[in-house]
C-alpha cells in the first residue's frame, strides 16, 4: 500500500475550479516532485493535504487512514509535516524554541507541571532540548540556537523551517519551494541536506519546486500540474522532455 | 551544555527579581511602621498590588498570546463580587482573615475562569480588532448583569435574583449584593501583605508558564497561527488556555481590590479600568512581565506623589505628559541604541566565559 494516496482530488473556490481530478500515489521512502507553472494549483494541493483547505471532491489517505475533514493539527499528529512557500517561523522565539515546539506532542508534561516547574519539568525540558539540538546540528544551526528566528539569514530560515517540521517526526514531509530565493550554492547545499534528511529521518518527501536543476537532480518521480489538472507524471527525464510539459512552461 | 546553563541562568535571574519584590515589600512595611508614609499612600498600597496583578495577567493575553483584550475589568468584577459573597458566607466558619481571603481568592479565580471560558469560546474565534471590540462588549455585559444582581443571605441560605429583589429575607438576614447600590459594609480584610503574596504567586505562575511547553505553544500561536497548526499545536486550545489563566488572575485581583474598600459597585469595573490596565501593559512593554509590574506601580503612585509635591493643580497634566514621553521613548531610536549596547555587552561577556 502506498504511503499517500490521493484520489480524484478537487476544490472549487466559488466558480473557480482550482484543482480538479488530481491523482497522486507516493510509496514509502520516495522523493517525489510536484511541478508546474505559476498558478497551477501546487500549493493548493499542499493546503488540502495539510487540512488548511477542505477539498470539495476526492479522497486523501495516509497509510490507509482518511485525512479529509481533519484539522491541520490533527493531520500533523497523523504524520504529515510541511514547510511554507512564504516562510512561517515563530519569529520572536529563539531558533531552539522553534524546533522544541516541533516536539510539543512528543515530549509532554501536564499544565500543573508547566505552572509550577515541579515534577518532571527539568527532565523533560532537557530531553526536549537535547532532541532539538540534535536536529539543529544536522542543519548546521546549532551554533545559532539562541538567535531569534526572525534574525536568521534567509537561507537558514528555510532550513530552520525544515528542521521544525522534522521535529514532529512525520512520515511524509511536504516542502513548498524549499529553494525559493536561494542562490545556486545554497540550492546545491539544500539538495544535499534533503538527501541526508531523507535517509537519516527515514521520511518520505513530496516537494514543490521551480528550480529544474534541483528537481531533476534529486526527485525520483515527478507530477506536473497545469491549470489545476495533472498534465504528466513519470521519471524526471521522461517528464521534462515531454513536449506538453515544455509547452506549459515555455508557451507555444 | 550552554542551554542547560541558560536554564540555570533564567532561574537565577528570576530569583533575583523575586528578591527585589520582597525587599520592596519589607522597605514599605518599615516606612509604614515608622510613619513616613502618608495616609493616602497607605490607602493605595492594596490597590497598587491589585493593579500589578491585573497588569501582569493582562500581559499574558496581550503580550504573550498577542490578542488585544479591552474587557479585563469584567473578570476583575466577577472576582470581586464572588470574593465578597464567599467571605460573607465564611465569616463565622473561618475566623482567620488571611485564610478566609485566600479561600475567597481561589473561588473567585475559579468563577472568573468559568466566565473566561464562556466569553473565550466564542470570542477567540475572532482576532485583532474584532476580538478587542467583543471583549469590550463582554465587559459591559458583565457590568450590566452585576448591576442588577441581588444576593441575600439568611437562615435559609443564599438567595440570588436578577432584575429586581424578588425575595424577602428572614429576620437577621443580610443583603450582600444590592443591585446598582452594590455592596456596603465590607469586612476590609485585604492587607498589603496579602497583596504582595498574591503578586509573588502571580509572577511565579505566569513566569513559569512562559518558560514551559504550554507557554511556548501560546507564543507560537501569537507569532504564526498557521505554522503552529502545521506542527500539531491546537491554536484554539492554547488561545483559550492563555485567556482563561489571565481571567483567573484578574478574578483574584478583583477579590483583593474589593476587600480593601467598605463599598463596591459594579460601575467601578468599567471600560476605563480596562484601559487603565492596558496602559500599564503597553507602557511596561508587551510581553515584558517585569515592565508591567513597574509600570503599574509607578503610574498608580505618580498622581498621588505629584499631589504630595504640591503640584495638585497640574498633576493630571504632568501625568499625561509623562505617559506621552514614555510612549515616545518606547518607540525611540534612543531606546534601541541602549538595548543594543546592553546586548553587545552581554554577548561580549558570554564570549569571554566561553574562552
Coordinates of C-alpha atoms in Angstrom, one line a residue:
Chain A
X1 CA 0.0 0.0 0.0
X2 CA 1.2 3.5 -0.9
X3 CA 2.0 5.8 2.0
X4 CA 0.0 8.7 0.4
X5 CA -2.9 8.0 -1.8
X6 CA -4.8 11.0 -3.4
X7 CA -7.8 10.1 -5.5
X8 CA -9.8 12.5 -7.7
X9 CA -8.9 15.4 -5.6
X10 CA -10.7 18.6 -6.4
X11 CA -11.5 22.0 -4.9
X12 CA -13.7 24.9 -6.1
X13 CA -13.5 28.5 -4.8
X14 CA -16.9 29.8 -5.8
X15 CA -17.0 29.4 -9.6
X16 CA -13.2 28.8 -9.8
X17 CA -12.1 25.2 -10.1
X18 CA -8.6 25.5 -8.7
X19 CA -7.7 21.8 -8.6
X20 CA -9.5 19.0 -10.5
X21 CA -9.2 15.2 -10.6
X22 CA -5.7 15.0 -9.2
X23 CA -4.4 11.5 -8.5
X24 CA -1.1 11.0 -6.6
X25 CA 0.4 7.9 -5.2
X26 CA 3.6 8.0 -3.1
X27 CA 5.4 5.0 -1.9
X28 CA 7.1 4.9 1.5
X29 CA 10.6 6.3 1.3
X30 CA 10.2 8.0 -2.1
X31 CA 11.3 11.5 -3.0
X32 CA 8.7 13.0 -5.3
X33 CA 8.4 16.4 -7.0
X34 CA 5.3 18.4 -7.8
X35 CA 6.0 20.9 -10.5
X36 CA 4.0 23.2 -12.7
X37 CA 3.8 26.8 -13.9
X38 CA 2.7 29.6 -11.5
X39 CA -0.9 29.3 -10.5
X40 CA -1.2 25.7 -11.4
X41 CA -2.6 24.8 -8.0
X42 CA 0.5 23.2 -6.4
X43 CA 0.3 25.0 -3.1
X44 CA -3.5 24.5 -3.1
X45 CA -2.8 20.7 -3.2
X46 CA -0.5 21.1 -0.3
X47 CA -3.1 23.1 1.6
X48 CA -5.6 20.3 1.1
X49 CA -3.1 17.6 2.1
X50 CA -2.5 19.5 5.4
X51 CA -6.1 20.5 6.2
X52 CA -5.7 24.2 5.6
X53 CA -8.4 23.8 2.9
X54 CA -11.1 21.2 2.8
X55 CA -11.3 19.6 -0.6
X56 CA -14.7 19.6 -2.3
X57 CA -14.1 16.3 -4.0
X58 CA -11.9 13.2 -3.7
X59 CA -10.1 11.3 -1.0
X60 CA -6.8 11.6 0.7
X61 CA -5.4 8.7 2.6
X62 CA -2.2 8.5 4.6
X63 CA -1.2 4.9 5.4
X64 CA -4.8 3.9 4.7
X65 CA -6.3 6.5 7.1
X66 CA -8.6 9.2 5.9
X67 CA -7.2 12.7 6.1
X68 CA -10.1 14.8 4.6
X69 CA -12.0 16.8 7.2
X70 CA -9.4 16.6 9.9
X71 CA -8.0 19.8 11.4
X72 CA -4.5 20.8 10.5
X73 CA -3.0 20.0 13.9
X74 CA -4.7 16.6 13.8
X75 CA -3.2 15.9 10.4
X76 CA 0.2 16.8 11.7
X77 CA -0.3 14.3 14.5
X78 CA -1.2 11.7 11.9
X79 CA 2.2 12.2 10.3
X80 CA 2.2 15.0 7.7
X81 CA 4.5 17.9 8.3
X82 CA 5.2 20.8 5.9
X83 CA 7.1 24.0 5.2
X84 CA 5.7 27.1 3.6
X85 CA 6.4 29.0 0.4
X86 CA 6.5 32.3 2.3
X87 CA 8.5 31.3 5.4
X88 CA 6.4 30.9 8.5
X89 CA 8.6 30.8 11.6
X90 CA 7.9 31.8 15.2
X91 CA 9.9 35.0 14.6
X92 CA 10.1 36.3 18.2
X93 CA 11.1 32.9 19.6
X94 CA 14.7 31.5 19.6
X95 CA 15.9 29.1 17.0
X96 CA 16.0 26.4 19.7
X97 CA 12.4 27.2 20.8
X98 CA 11.2 26.9 17.2
X99 CA 12.5 23.3 17.0
X100 CA 11.5 22.4 20.6
X101 CA 7.9 23.4 19.6
X102 CA 8.1 20.6 17.0
X103 CA 8.5 18.2 19.9
X104 CA 5.4 19.6 21.6
X105 CA 3.3 16.5 21.2
X106 CA 6.3 14.1 21.6
X107 CA 7.8 15.2 24.9
X108 CA 4.9 16.2 27.1
X109 CA 4.2 17.2 30.7
X110 CA 1.0 18.5 32.3
X111 CA -0.3 22.0 32.8
X112 CA 0.3 22.0 36.6
X113 CA 3.9 21.0 35.9
X114 CA 4.2 23.9 33.5
X115 CA 2.8 26.3 36.1
X116 CA 4.9 25.1 39.0
X117 CA 8.0 23.8 37.3
X118 CA 7.8 20.9 39.7
X119 CA 7.9 17.2 38.9
X120 CA 9.3 16.1 35.6
X121 CA 9.7 19.7 34.2
X122 CA 13.5 19.8 34.2
X123 CA 14.0 16.3 33.0
X124 CA 11.5 16.7 30.1
X125 CA 12.9 20.2 29.1
X126 CA 16.4 18.8 29.0
X127 CA 15.2 15.9 26.9
X128 CA 13.4 18.2 24.5
X129 CA 16.5 20.5 24.3
X130 CA 18.7 17.6 23.6
X131 CA 16.5 16.3 20.8
X132 CA 16.1 19.7 19.3
X133 CA 19.9 20.3 19.3
X134 CA 20.4 17.0 17.5
X135 CA 18.2 18.2 14.7
X136 CA 19.8 21.6 14.6
X137 CA 23.2 20.0 14.2
X138 CA 22.0 18.2 11.1
X139 CA 21.1 21.6 9.6
X140 CA 24.3 23.3 10.9
X141 CA 22.1 25.7 13.0
X142 CA 23.3 24.6 16.5
X143 CA 25.7 27.5 16.7
X144 CA 22.8 29.9 16.3
X145 CA 20.4 28.2 18.6
X146 CA 19.8 31.2 20.8
X147 CA 19.3 33.7 17.9
X148 CA 15.8 35.0 17.4
X149 CA 14.4 33.1 14.4
X150 CA 13.5 36.3 12.6
X151 CA 17.2 37.4 12.8
X152 CA 18.5 34.4 10.9
X153 CA 19.6 35.0 7.3
X154 CA 17.1 33.9 4.7
X155 CA 18.7 30.6 3.7
X156 CA 18.9 29.5 7.3
X157 CA 15.3 30.4 8.0
X158 CA 14.3 28.0 5.2
X159 CA 16.5 25.3 6.9
X160 CA 15.0 26.0 10.3
X161 CA 11.5 25.5 8.9
X162 CA 12.5 22.1 7.6
X163 CA 14.1 21.3 11.0
X164 CA 11.0 22.3 12.8
X165 CA 8.8 20.2 10.6
X166 CA 11.1 17.2 11.0
X167 CA 10.9 17.6 14.8
X168 CA 7.3 16.5 14.6
X169 CA 8.6 13.1 13.4
X170 CA 6.5 13.0 10.2
X171 CA 6.0 10.0 7.9
X172 CA 5.5 12.5 5.0
X173 CA 7.3 15.8 4.7
X174 CA 5.9 18.4 2.3
X175 CA 8.4 21.0 1.2
X176 CA 6.8 24.1 -0.6
X177 CA 9.5 25.6 -2.8
X178 CA 12.4 25.0 -0.4
X179 CA 14.9 26.6 -2.8
X180 CA 12.9 29.7 -3.5
X181 CA 15.2 32.8 -3.3
X182 CA 18.3 30.8 -2.8
X183 CA 21.5 31.2 -4.9
X184 CA 23.0 28.3 -6.8
X185 CA 25.4 27.4 -4.0
X186 CA 22.7 27.4 -1.3
X187 CA 20.5 25.3 -3.6
X188 CA 23.2 22.7 -4.1
X189 CA 23.7 22.6 -0.3
X190 CA 20.0 22.3 0.2
X191 CA 19.8 19.3 -2.2
X192 CA 22.4 17.6 -0.1
X193 CA 20.6 18.4 3.1
X194 CA 17.3 16.9 1.7
X195 CA 19.1 13.7 0.7
X196 CA 20.7 13.4 4.2
X197 CA 17.5 14.2 6.0
X198 CA 15.5 11.7 4.0
X199 CA 17.9 8.8 4.9
X200 CA 18.6 9.9 8.5
X201 CA 15.0 10.6 9.5
X202 CA 13.5 7.8 7.3
X203 CA 11.0 10.2 5.8
X204 CA 9.1 10.3 2.6
X205 CA 9.3 13.7 0.8
X206 CA 7.0 15.5 -1.6
X207 CA 8.3 18.8 -2.8
X208 CA 7.1 21.7 -4.9
X209 CA 9.9 23.3 -6.8
X210 CA 10.5 25.7 -9.7
X211 CA 14.3 25.0 -9.9
X212 CA 14.5 22.4 -12.6
X213 CA 18.1 21.5 -11.6
X214 CA 17.0 20.7 -8.1
X215 CA 14.0 18.7 -9.2
X216 CA 15.8 16.6 -11.8
X217 CA 18.8 16.2 -9.5
X218 CA 17.0 14.6 -6.6
X219 CA 13.5 13.6 -7.4
X220 CA 12.8 10.1 -8.4
X221 CA 9.3 10.8 -9.8
X222 CA 7.5 13.9 -10.9
X223 CA 3.9 15.0 -11.1
X224 CA 3.2 18.0 -13.4
X225 CA 0.3 20.2 -12.6
X226 CA -1.2 22.7 -15.1
X227 CA -4.4 24.7 -14.6
X228 CA -5.3 22.5 -11.7
X229 CA -5.1 19.2 -13.6
X230 CA -2.3 16.7 -13.8
X231 CA -0.6 17.2 -17.1
X232 CA 2.0 14.4 -16.9
X233 CA 3.8 12.1 -14.5
X234 CA 6.8 9.9 -14.6
X235 CA 10.6 9.9 -14.1
X236 CA 12.2 13.4 -14.3
X237 CA 14.0 12.7 -17.7
X238 CA 10.7 11.5 -19.3
X239 CA 8.6 14.3 -17.9
X240 CA 11.0 17.1 -18.6
X241 CA 11.3 16.0 -22.3
X242 CA 7.5 15.7 -22.7
X243 CA 6.5 18.3 -25.3
X244 CA 3.3 19.1 -23.4
X245 CA 5.2 20.0 -20.3
X246 CA 7.7 22.1 -22.2
X247 CA 4.7 24.0 -23.8
X248 CA 3.1 24.5 -20.4
X249 CA 6.3 26.0 -19.0
X250 CA 7.5 28.0 -22.1
X251 CA 4.3 28.6 -24.0
X252 CA 3.8 27.8 -27.7
Chain B
X1 CA 25.7 22.4 27.5
X2 CA 25.2 26.1 27.2
X3 CA 21.5 25.5 27.1
X4 CA 21.4 23.9 30.5
X5 CA 23.4 26.7 31.8
X6 CA 20.8 29.0 30.3
X7 CA 18.1 27.2 32.2
X8 CA 20.1 27.9 35.4
X9 CA 20.7 31.5 34.5
X10 CA 17.0 32.0 33.9
X11 CA 16.3 30.6 37.3
X12 CA 18.9 32.8 38.9
X13 CA 17.5 35.9 37.2
X14 CA 14.0 35.2 38.4
X15 CA 15.3 34.5 42.0
X16 CA 16.9 38.0 42.0
X17 CA 13.7 39.6 40.7
X18 CA 11.6 37.9 43.3
X19 CA 14.1 39.1 45.9
X20 CA 13.6 42.7 44.7
X21 CA 9.8 42.4 45.3
X22 CA 10.4 41.1 48.8
X23 CA 12.9 43.8 49.6
X24 CA 10.4 46.4 48.3
X25 CA 7.7 44.9 50.5
X26 CA 10.0 45.0 53.6
X27 CA 11.0 48.6 52.9
X28 CA 7.4 49.7 52.5
X29 CA 6.4 47.9 55.7
X30 CA 9.2 49.6 57.6
X31 CA 8.3 53.0 56.2
X32 CA 4.6 52.4 57.1
X33 CA 5.5 51.4 60.7
X34 CA 7.8 54.4 61.2
X35 CA 5.1 56.6 59.9
X36 CA 7.0 58.0 56.9
X37 CA 4.1 57.0 54.5
X38 CA 1.3 59.5 54.1
X39 CA -2.2 58.4 54.9
X40 CA -3.3 58.5 51.3
X41 CA -0.2 56.5 50.2
X42 CA -1.0 53.8 52.8
X43 CA -4.5 53.6 51.3
X44 CA -3.1 53.0 47.9
X45 CA -0.9 50.0 48.8
X46 CA -3.5 47.3 48.2
X47 CA -5.0 48.8 45.0
X48 CA -1.4 49.0 43.6
X49 CA -1.0 45.3 44.3
X50 CA -4.3 44.6 42.6
X51 CA -3.3 46.7 39.6
X52 CA 0.1 44.9 39.3
X53 CA -1.7 41.5 39.3
X54 CA -4.2 42.9 36.7
X55 CA -1.4 44.2 34.5
X56 CA 0.7 41.0 34.7
X57 CA -2.3 38.9 33.9
X58 CA -3.5 41.1 31.0
X59 CA 0.1 40.9 29.7
X60 CA -0.5 37.2 29.3
X61 CA -3.3 37.9 26.9
X62 CA -2.0 41.0 25.1
X63 CA 1.8 40.4 25.2
X64 CA 2.2 36.6 25.3
X65 CA -0.9 35.5 23.4
X66 CA -0.9 38.6 21.2
X67 CA -4.6 39.3 21.3
X68 CA -5.9 42.7 22.4
X69 CA -8.4 42.4 25.2
X70 CA -10.4 45.5 26.3
X71 CA -12.5 43.7 28.8
X72 CA -10.1 42.7 31.6
X73 CA -12.1 44.7 34.2
X74 CA -15.0 42.3 33.6
X75 CA -13.1 39.4 35.0
X76 CA -12.0 41.5 37.9
X77 CA -15.6 42.4 38.6
X78 CA -16.6 38.7 38.6
X79 CA -13.7 38.0 41.1
X80 CA -14.6 41.0 43.3
X81 CA -18.3 40.1 43.8
X82 CA -17.6 36.3 44.1
X83 CA -15.0 37.1 46.7
X84 CA -17.4 39.3 48.7
X85 CA -20.1 36.6 48.7
X86 CA -17.6 33.9 49.7
X87 CA -16.0 35.9 52.6
X88 CA -19.5 36.7 53.9
X89 CA -20.5 33.1 53.8
X90 CA -17.3 32.1 55.6
X91 CA -17.5 34.9 58.1
X92 CA -18.3 32.6 61.0
X93 CA -16.8 29.4 59.8
X94 CA -13.3 30.6 59.1
X95 CA -12.2 33.1 61.8
X96 CA -8.7 33.8 60.5
X97 CA -8.9 36.7 57.9
X98 CA -5.9 35.6 55.9
X99 CA -7.2 32.1 55.3
X100 CA -10.7 33.5 54.5
X101 CA -9.3 35.9 51.9
X102 CA -7.2 33.1 50.4
X103 CA -10.2 30.8 50.1
X104 CA -12.2 33.7 48.6
X105 CA -9.5 34.3 46.0
X106 CA -9.4 30.7 45.0
X107 CA -13.2 30.6 44.5
X108 CA -13.0 34.0 42.7
X109 CA -10.3 32.7 40.4
X110 CA -12.5 29.7 39.6
X111 CA -15.5 31.8 38.9
X112 CA -13.6 34.2 36.7
X113 CA -12.1 31.3 34.9
X114 CA -15.5 29.9 34.2
X115 CA -16.6 33.3 32.8
X116 CA -13.4 33.3 30.9
X117 CA -14.3 30.1 29.2
X118 CA -17.9 31.3 28.5
X119 CA -16.6 34.5 27.0
X120 CA -13.5 33.0 25.4
X121 CA -15.0 30.2 23.4
X122 CA -17.0 32.4 21.0
X123 CA -14.6 35.5 21.3
X124 CA -11.4 33.6 20.5
X125 CA -12.8 32.6 17.1
X126 CA -12.2 36.2 16.2
X127 CA -8.9 38.0 16.1
X128 CA -7.4 41.5 16.0
X129 CA -9.8 44.5 16.2
X130 CA -12.9 42.3 16.2
X131 CA -11.7 40.4 19.2
X132 CA -10.9 43.6 21.0
X133 CA -14.4 45.0 20.4
X134 CA -16.2 41.9 21.5
X135 CA -14.1 41.7 24.8
X136 CA -15.2 45.3 25.4
X137 CA -18.8 44.3 24.9
X138 CA -18.3 41.2 27.2
X139 CA -17.0 43.5 29.9
X140 CA -20.1 45.8 29.5
X141 CA -22.4 42.8 29.7
X142 CA -20.8 41.6 32.9
X143 CA -21.1 45.1 34.4
X144 CA -24.8 45.3 33.4
X145 CA -25.5 41.9 34.9
X146 CA -23.8 42.6 38.2
X147 CA -25.7 45.9 38.2
X148 CA -29.0 44.1 38.5
X149 CA -27.8 41.3 40.7
X150 CA -29.3 40.9 44.2
X151 CA -27.8 38.4 46.6
X152 CA -29.0 38.0 50.2
X153 CA -28.2 35.6 53.0
X154 CA -30.4 34.5 55.8
X155 CA -31.1 31.4 57.9
X156 CA -32.5 29.5 54.8
X157 CA -29.3 30.1 52.9
X158 CA -28.3 32.2 49.9
X159 CA -30.9 34.0 47.8
X160 CA -30.0 35.1 44.3
X161 CA -32.1 37.1 41.9
X162 CA -31.6 39.2 38.7
X163 CA -33.5 42.2 37.6
X164 CA -35.1 43.0 41.0
X165 CA -35.2 41.9 44.5
X166 CA -37.7 39.1 44.3
X167 CA -37.0 37.5 47.7
X168 CA -37.7 38.6 51.2
X169 CA -35.1 38.0 53.8
X170 CA -35.8 36.4 57.2
X171 CA -35.2 38.5 60.2
X172 CA -31.4 38.7 60.8
X173 CA -30.8 38.2 57.1
X174 CA -28.3 40.3 55.2
X175 CA -28.3 41.7 51.8
X176 CA -24.8 41.0 50.3
X177 CA -25.1 42.5 46.8
X178 CA -27.8 45.1 46.4
X179 CA -28.2 45.7 42.7
X180 CA -26.9 49.1 41.5
X181 CA -26.2 50.2 45.0
X182 CA -23.6 47.5 45.2
X183 CA -22.1 46.2 48.3
X184 CA -21.6 48.2 51.5
X185 CA -20.2 47.4 54.9
X186 CA -17.5 45.1 53.5
X187 CA -15.2 43.5 56.0
X188 CA -11.9 45.0 54.9
X189 CA -9.6 42.0 55.2
X190 CA -7.3 42.8 52.3
X191 CA -3.8 43.7 53.5
X192 CA -0.6 44.9 51.9
X193 CA 0.9 41.6 52.9
X194 CA -1.8 39.6 51.2
X195 CA -1.4 41.8 48.1
X196 CA 2.4 41.1 48.0
X197 CA 1.8 37.4 48.4
X198 CA -0.7 37.5 45.5
X199 CA 1.8 39.4 43.4
X200 CA 4.5 36.8 44.1
X201 CA 2.2 33.9 43.3
X202 CA 1.0 35.5 40.1
X203 CA 4.6 36.2 39.0
X204 CA 5.7 32.7 39.9
X205 CA 2.9 31.0 37.9
X206 CA 2.9 33.3 34.9
X207 CA 6.7 33.3 34.5
X208 CA 6.8 29.6 34.9
X209 CA 4.1 29.3 32.3
X210 CA 6.0 31.4 29.8
X211 CA 9.1 29.1 30.2
X212 CA 7.2 25.9 29.6
X213 CA 5.9 23.9 26.7
X214 CA 2.4 25.4 27.2
X215 CA 3.8 28.9 27.2
X216 CA 5.9 28.2 24.1
X217 CA 2.8 26.9 22.4
X218 CA 0.9 30.1 23.3
X219 CA 3.8 32.3 21.9
X220 CA 3.9 30.1 18.8
X221 CA 0.2 30.9 18.2
X222 CA 1.0 34.6 18.6
X223 CA 3.9 34.5 16.1
X224 CA 2.2 32.4 13.5
X225 CA -1.1 30.6 13.8
X226 CA -0.9 28.6 10.5
X227 CA 2.6 27.4 11.4
X228 CA 1.5 26.4 14.9
X229 CA -1.3 24.4 13.5
X230 CA 1.1 22.8 11.0
X231 CA 3.3 21.3 13.8
X232 CA 0.4 19.8 15.7
X233 CA -0.5 22.7 18.1
X234 CA -4.2 23.3 18.5
X235 CA -4.4 27.1 18.3
X236 CA -7.9 27.3 19.7
X237 CA -6.9 25.3 22.8
X238 CA -3.8 27.4 23.6
X239 CA -5.6 30.7 22.9
X240 CA -8.3 29.6 25.4
X241 CA -5.8 28.4 27.9
X242 CA -4.0 31.8 28.0
X243 CA -7.2 33.7 28.1
X244 CA -8.6 31.7 31.0
X245 CA -5.5 31.8 33.1
X246 CA -5.4 35.5 32.5
X247 CA -9.1 35.8 33.6
X248 CA -8.4 33.7 36.7
X249 CA -5.7 36.0 38.0
X250 CA -7.9 39.1 37.2
X251 CA -10.5 37.4 39.4
X252 CA -8.1 37.1 42.3
X253 CA -7.0 40.7 41.9
X254 CA -10.7 41.6 42.0
X255 CA -11.2 40.0 45.4
X256 CA -8.1 41.7 46.7
X257 CA -9.3 45.0 45.4
X258 CA -12.9 44.7 46.7
X259 CA -11.9 43.6 50.2
X260 CA -10.0 46.8 50.6
X261 CA -13.0 49.1 50.4
X262 CA -16.1 49.4 52.5
X263 CA -18.3 49.8 49.5
X264 CA -18.0 48.5 46.0
X265 CA -20.3 48.9 43.0
X266 CA -20.5 47.2 39.6
X267 CA -19.8 50.6 37.9
X268 CA -16.2 50.6 39.3
X269 CA -15.2 47.8 37.0
X270 CA -15.8 49.6 33.7
X271 CA -14.2 50.3 30.4
X272 CA -11.9 52.9 31.9
X273 CA -10.4 50.4 34.3
X274 CA -9.7 48.0 31.4
X275 CA -8.0 50.8 29.5
X276 CA -6.0 51.9 32.6
X277 CA -4.6 48.4 33.0
X278 CA -4.0 48.2 29.3
X279 CA -1.9 51.4 29.6
X280 CA 0.2 49.8 32.2
X281 CA 0.8 46.8 30.0
X282 CA 1.6 48.8 26.9
X283 CA 3.9 51.2 28.7
X284 CA 5.6 48.4 30.6
X285 CA 6.2 46.7 27.3
X286 CA 4.2 44.0 25.6
X287 CA 5.3 40.6 26.8
X288 CA 7.6 42.2 29.4
X289 CA 6.2 40.9 32.7
X290 CA 8.5 42.9 35.0
X291 CA 7.8 46.0 32.9
X292 CA 4.1 45.6 33.7
X293 CA 4.9 45.4 37.4
X294 CA 6.9 48.6 37.4
X295 CA 4.5 50.5 35.1
X296 CA 1.5 49.6 37.2
X297 CA 3.2 50.6 40.5
X298 CA 4.7 53.9 39.1
X299 CA 1.7 55.1 37.2
X300 CA -0.6 54.5 40.2
X301 CA 1.7 56.2 42.7
X302 CA 2.6 59.1 40.4
X303 CA -0.6 61.2 40.6
X304 CA -0.5 60.9 44.4
X305 CA 3.2 61.7 44.5
X306 CA 2.5 64.8 42.4
X307 CA -0.3 65.8 44.8
X308 CA 2.0 65.5 47.7
X309 CA 4.7 67.6 46.0
X310 CA 2.2 70.5 45.7
X311 CA 1.6 70.1 42.0
X312 CA -2.0 69.2 42.7
X313 CA -3.3 71.7 40.1
X314 CA -1.2 70.3 37.4
X315 CA -0.8 66.7 38.4
X316 CA -3.0 65.2 35.8
X317 CA -1.3 67.3 33.2
X318 CA 2.1 66.1 34.3
X319 CA 0.8 62.6 34.3
X320 CA -0.4 62.9 30.8
X321 CA 2.9 64.4 29.6
X322 CA 4.8 61.6 31.3
X323 CA 2.6 59.0 29.5
X324 CA 3.3 60.6 26.2
X325 CA 7.0 60.8 26.9
X326 CA 7.2 57.2 27.9
X327 CA 5.3 56.1 24.8
X328 CA 7.7 58.2 22.6
X329 CA 10.7 56.7 24.5
X330 CA 9.4 53.1 24.0
X331 CA 9.4 53.6 20.2
X332 CA 12.5 55.8 20.0
X333 CA 15.9 55.2 18.4
X334 CA 17.5 56.1 21.8
X335 CA 15.9 53.0 23.4
X336 CA 17.0 50.8 20.5
X337 CA 20.6 52.1 20.9
X338 CA 20.5 51.5 24.7
X339 CA 19.2 47.9 24.2
X340 CA 21.8 47.2 21.5
X341 CA 24.6 48.4 23.7
X342 CA 23.3 46.2 26.5
X343 CA 23.1 43.2 24.2
X344 CA 26.6 43.8 22.9
X345 CA 28.0 43.9 26.4
X346 CA 26.1 40.7 27.2
X347 CA 27.4 38.8 24.2
X348 CA 31.0 40.1 24.9
X349 CA 30.6 38.7 28.4
X350 CA 29.3 35.3 27.3
X351 CA 32.1 35.0 24.7
X352 CA 34.6 35.8 27.4
X353 CA 33.0 33.0 29.5
X354 CA 33.4 30.5 26.7
X355 CA 37.0 31.5 26.1

